[in-house]
Amino acid sequence: MLPYAAYLRVYEPLTAYPEPERSRWEAYADSQERPRRVGALGVEHTRALWRMIAVPPIVAPTRESGDAYVRRVEGVTYVCPWETRLRSWLAFDRFRAEMPEGLAEMFVPARVAAQADEAFDGWKRASGSLTPHILSSTWQVPLAWFVPFVAKERWLVLGGQGEPGSGGPTTATPTRTLIYVTPMAQARRRVARARGVLRRQVGDELDLGDIESVGRWLEEFHPHSLVELDYGGLVHLLDDAALRADESVGEIAAAIMGLETGQAEVALAMHKRVTARWRVVRALESAN
């Protein structure tokens, strides 16, 4: 939930939620008080900042968020819960795993961490599911996240006027945005195809961890869901020309097609083009 982060989201139809959760989300979607798409990320970031600067820091909210992202497509309402508490716990676990032993206590005191662990353990015993509807990535879009989409599903907004890939708009937001949206069935099919191509053409020695994990994550949700890739705050690290020229989804698709058709040089060229683009963005994390 940091400012320069991208997001992979799943929106499930209301019918995927059991009662009374379904009725609650239905009422929420119709509410005039809920955060709208144009300001929702800002609300999330502000709340996260307050937790980070608190003394001592707050690892996770004491209650789960009651907010969600909402989409309506052809008369069907889709909901993507924020699940801020769950995502905060998972992020804290990743943070500690990536930090040298003992260093994490410089950011979060051991007492606070122990309390967070106890609360998380209790939540897991009561709930059981550790699969959030939203994945986040700071300072880059993981290459595997491009696989579920095709170029024509892009919707780019650089201020007021949207620039779709080839069809109509997929969202109604006037803010600077680059997103892709696709049906779950298409997303799963494309990921499965990519995994198959990579296994056949490259072999098991290639690390398929990211693609494999994205595929497993997608399988956790309703088959009639929507999948969304949102560049989130990363759009503010790229100028208009760079966003217009960003064809990462198409280039990854071309790389997979190149492998599938025996055009290894094409696959390598496309892969290098995408990785070079995002290497520049990642470098901004350590820039003065």
mmCIF file of C-alpha atoms in Angstrom, residues 4 11 22 49 52 69 72 88 97 99 110 119 128 143 145 150 155 161 169 205 213 229 232 248 253 255 288:
data_model
loop_
_atom_site.group_PDB
_atom_site.id
_atom_site.type_symbol
_atom_site.label_atom_id
_atom_site.label_comp_id
_atom_site.label_asym_id
_atom_site.label_seq_id
_atom_site.Cartn_x
_atom_site.Cartn_y
_atom_site.Cartn_z
ATOM 1 C CA TYR A 4 4.761 3.633 -5.840
ATOM 2 C CA TYR A 11 -13.208 -8.835 -8.532
ATOM 3 C CA ARG A 22 -23.356 -10.887 -0.132
ATOM 4 C CA LEU A 49 0.823 6.051 6.466
ATOM 5 C CA MET A 52 3.407 3.413 9.885
ATOM 6 C CA TYR A 69 -13.275 -1.770 -5.143
ATOM 7 C CA ARG A 72 -20.302 -3.085 -12.807
ATOM 8 C CA SER A 88 -0.881 -5.999 6.324
ATOM 9 C CA ALA A 97 11.635 -12.669 5.950
ATOM 10 C CA MET A 99 15.329 -8.411 6.575
ATOM 11 C CA ALA A 110 9.557 -7.277 19.426
ATOM 12 C CA ALA A 119 -3.624 -11.724 16.491
ATOM 13 C CA GLY A 128 -8.340 -20.221 7.436
ATOM 14 C CA LEU A 143 6.683 -9.974 -15.415
ATOM 15 C CA TRP A 145 1.525 -10.204 -13.935
ATOM 16 C CA VAL A 150 -3.575 -8.953 -23.995
ATOM 17 C CA TRP A 155 -7.058 1.462 -20.774
ATOM 18 C CA GLN A 161 -9.170 11.616 -21.900
ATOM 19 C CA PRO A 169 -13.219 1.928 -21.674
ATOM 20 C CA GLU A 205 15.426 -25.780 -15.002
ATOM 21 C CA SER A 213 2.133 -18.651 -8.073
ATOM 22 C CA LEU A 229 -3.754 -5.154 -13.462
ATOM 23 C CA GLY A 232 -1.251 2.242 -9.456
ATOM 24 C CA SER A 248 4.812 -4.711 -21.696
ATOM 25 C CA ALA A 253 2.794 -12.203 -25.157
ATOM 26 C CA ALA A 255 7.960 -13.548 -26.118
ATOM 27 C CA ASN A 288 18.501 10.429 -4.426
#
